[in-house]
């Protein structure tokens, strides 16, 4: 039976031993999982307002041509984003978890761990992580709560892949589901326990997040994985 207190205490101890490496890997992880959607959406809104005035005196054929070009550019952009997710961001995501898992297991954790997936089951890992994202998104489209439940059910997928890059998709998802059975709510509360730290991080313009909160939280989740794995 695990407790938040034990996980966090162990994570802090590991962080002291691997501080700067944990900060660098967490910074990479923040970049991978971060999104500029909010600012992009605001800029897009301004551009749309300006575009309405420009389109006002335009003839129909020219308007359709521009719409076609814009639609094509959007589709190409989405395709590029999809390919980057599968072949770059997802493998790097698992590589970051490889570092954190090695750190909590008292193994030699190095920055080279971030590139782990590119040397071990590269396409396989990227594909499974993509399927994980699709599953969570589909459940979220149906209802928000089931989407959150599935997110926690598949929470251990990247950690499992970090140690078992050749494991089949079915086995990875089944193992994650088994590990999280009876632990989803506790893992949710564990995430909520970092809310105060995240607020402080926002107040410091993200500086505290980079230098402490993110590595602390990432190592705590790796501690959770290690604890659940040992309990199997």
PDB file of N, CA, C and O in Angstrom, residues 5 11 15 96 100 132 160 166 176 203 207:
ATOM      1  N   UNK A   5       2.917  10.589   0.806  1.00  0.00           N
ATOM      2  CA  UNK A   5       4.046  11.063   1.613  1.00  0.00           C
ATOM      3  C   UNK A   5       5.312  10.279   1.292  1.00  0.00           C
ATOM      4  O   UNK A   5       6.390  10.867   1.111  1.00  0.00           O
ATOM      5  N   UNK A  11      11.064  10.816  -3.817  1.00  0.00           N
ATOM      6  CA  UNK A  11      11.340  11.634  -5.000  1.00  0.00           C
ATOM      7  C   UNK A  11      12.293  12.781  -4.663  1.00  0.00           C
ATOM      8  O   UNK A  11      13.204  13.098  -5.435  1.00  0.00           O
ATOM      9  N   UNK A  15      15.909  13.475  -6.248  1.00  0.00           N
ATOM     10  CA  UNK A  15      16.145  14.770  -6.887  1.00  0.00           C
ATOM     11  C   UNK A  15      17.455  15.393  -6.402  1.00  0.00           C
ATOM     12  O   UNK A  15      18.198  15.997  -7.190  1.00  0.00           O
ATOM     13  N   UNK A  96      12.287  10.310 -21.742  1.00  0.00           N
ATOM     14  CA  UNK A  96      12.322  11.083 -20.494  1.00  0.00           C
ATOM     15  C   UNK A  96      11.905  10.211 -19.312  1.00  0.00           C
ATOM     16  O   UNK A  96      12.526  10.263 -18.233  1.00  0.00           O
ATOM     17  N   UNK A 100      13.815   9.065 -15.658  1.00  0.00           N
ATOM     18  CA  UNK A 100      13.247   9.153 -14.309  1.00  0.00           C
ATOM     19  C   UNK A 100      13.157   7.785 -13.639  1.00  0.00           C
ATOM     20  O   UNK A 100      13.393   7.659 -12.436  1.00  0.00           O
ATOM     21  N   UNK A 132      -2.367   5.293 -27.616  1.00  0.00           N
ATOM     22  CA  UNK A 132      -2.760   5.718 -26.263  1.00  0.00           C
ATOM     23  C   UNK A 132      -3.431   7.095 -26.308  1.00  0.00           C
ATOM     24  O   UNK A 132      -4.499   7.303 -25.702  1.00  0.00           O
ATOM     25  N   UNK A 160       6.096   1.701 -18.775  1.00  0.00           N
ATOM     26  CA  UNK A 160       6.238   0.290 -19.157  1.00  0.00           C
ATOM     27  C   UNK A 160       7.084   0.169 -20.415  1.00  0.00           C
ATOM     28  O   UNK A 160       7.981  -0.680 -20.501  1.00  0.00           O
ATOM     29  N   UNK A 166       9.861  -3.795 -26.397  1.00  0.00           N
ATOM     30  CA  UNK A 166       9.393  -4.795 -27.369  1.00  0.00           C
ATOM     31  C   UNK A 166       8.043  -5.407 -26.994  1.00  0.00           C
ATOM     32  O   UNK A 166       7.523  -6.255 -27.720  1.00  0.00           O
ATOM     33  N   UNK A 176      -0.759  -1.830 -17.858  1.00  0.00           N
ATOM     34  CA  UNK A 176      -1.049  -0.520 -17.282  1.00  0.00           C
ATOM     35  C   UNK A 176      -2.405  -0.538 -16.573  1.00  0.00           C
ATOM     36  O   UNK A 176      -2.548  -0.008 -15.468  1.00  0.00           O
ATOM     37  N   UNK A 203       3.162  31.864 -10.438  1.00  0.00           N
ATOM     38  CA  UNK A 203       3.454  33.180  -9.863  1.00  0.00           C
ATOM     39  C   UNK A 203       4.892  33.603 -10.184  1.00  0.00           C
ATOM     40  O   UNK A 203       5.171  34.784 -10.405  1.00  0.00           O
ATOM     41  N   UNK A 207       9.505  29.828 -13.463  1.00  0.00           N
ATOM     42  CA  UNK A 207      10.882  29.559 -13.026  1.00  0.00           C
ATOM     43  C   UNK A 207      10.920  28.448 -11.984  1.00  0.00           C
ATOM     44  O   UNK A 207      11.751  27.530 -12.050  1.00  0.00           O
TER      45      UNK A 207
END
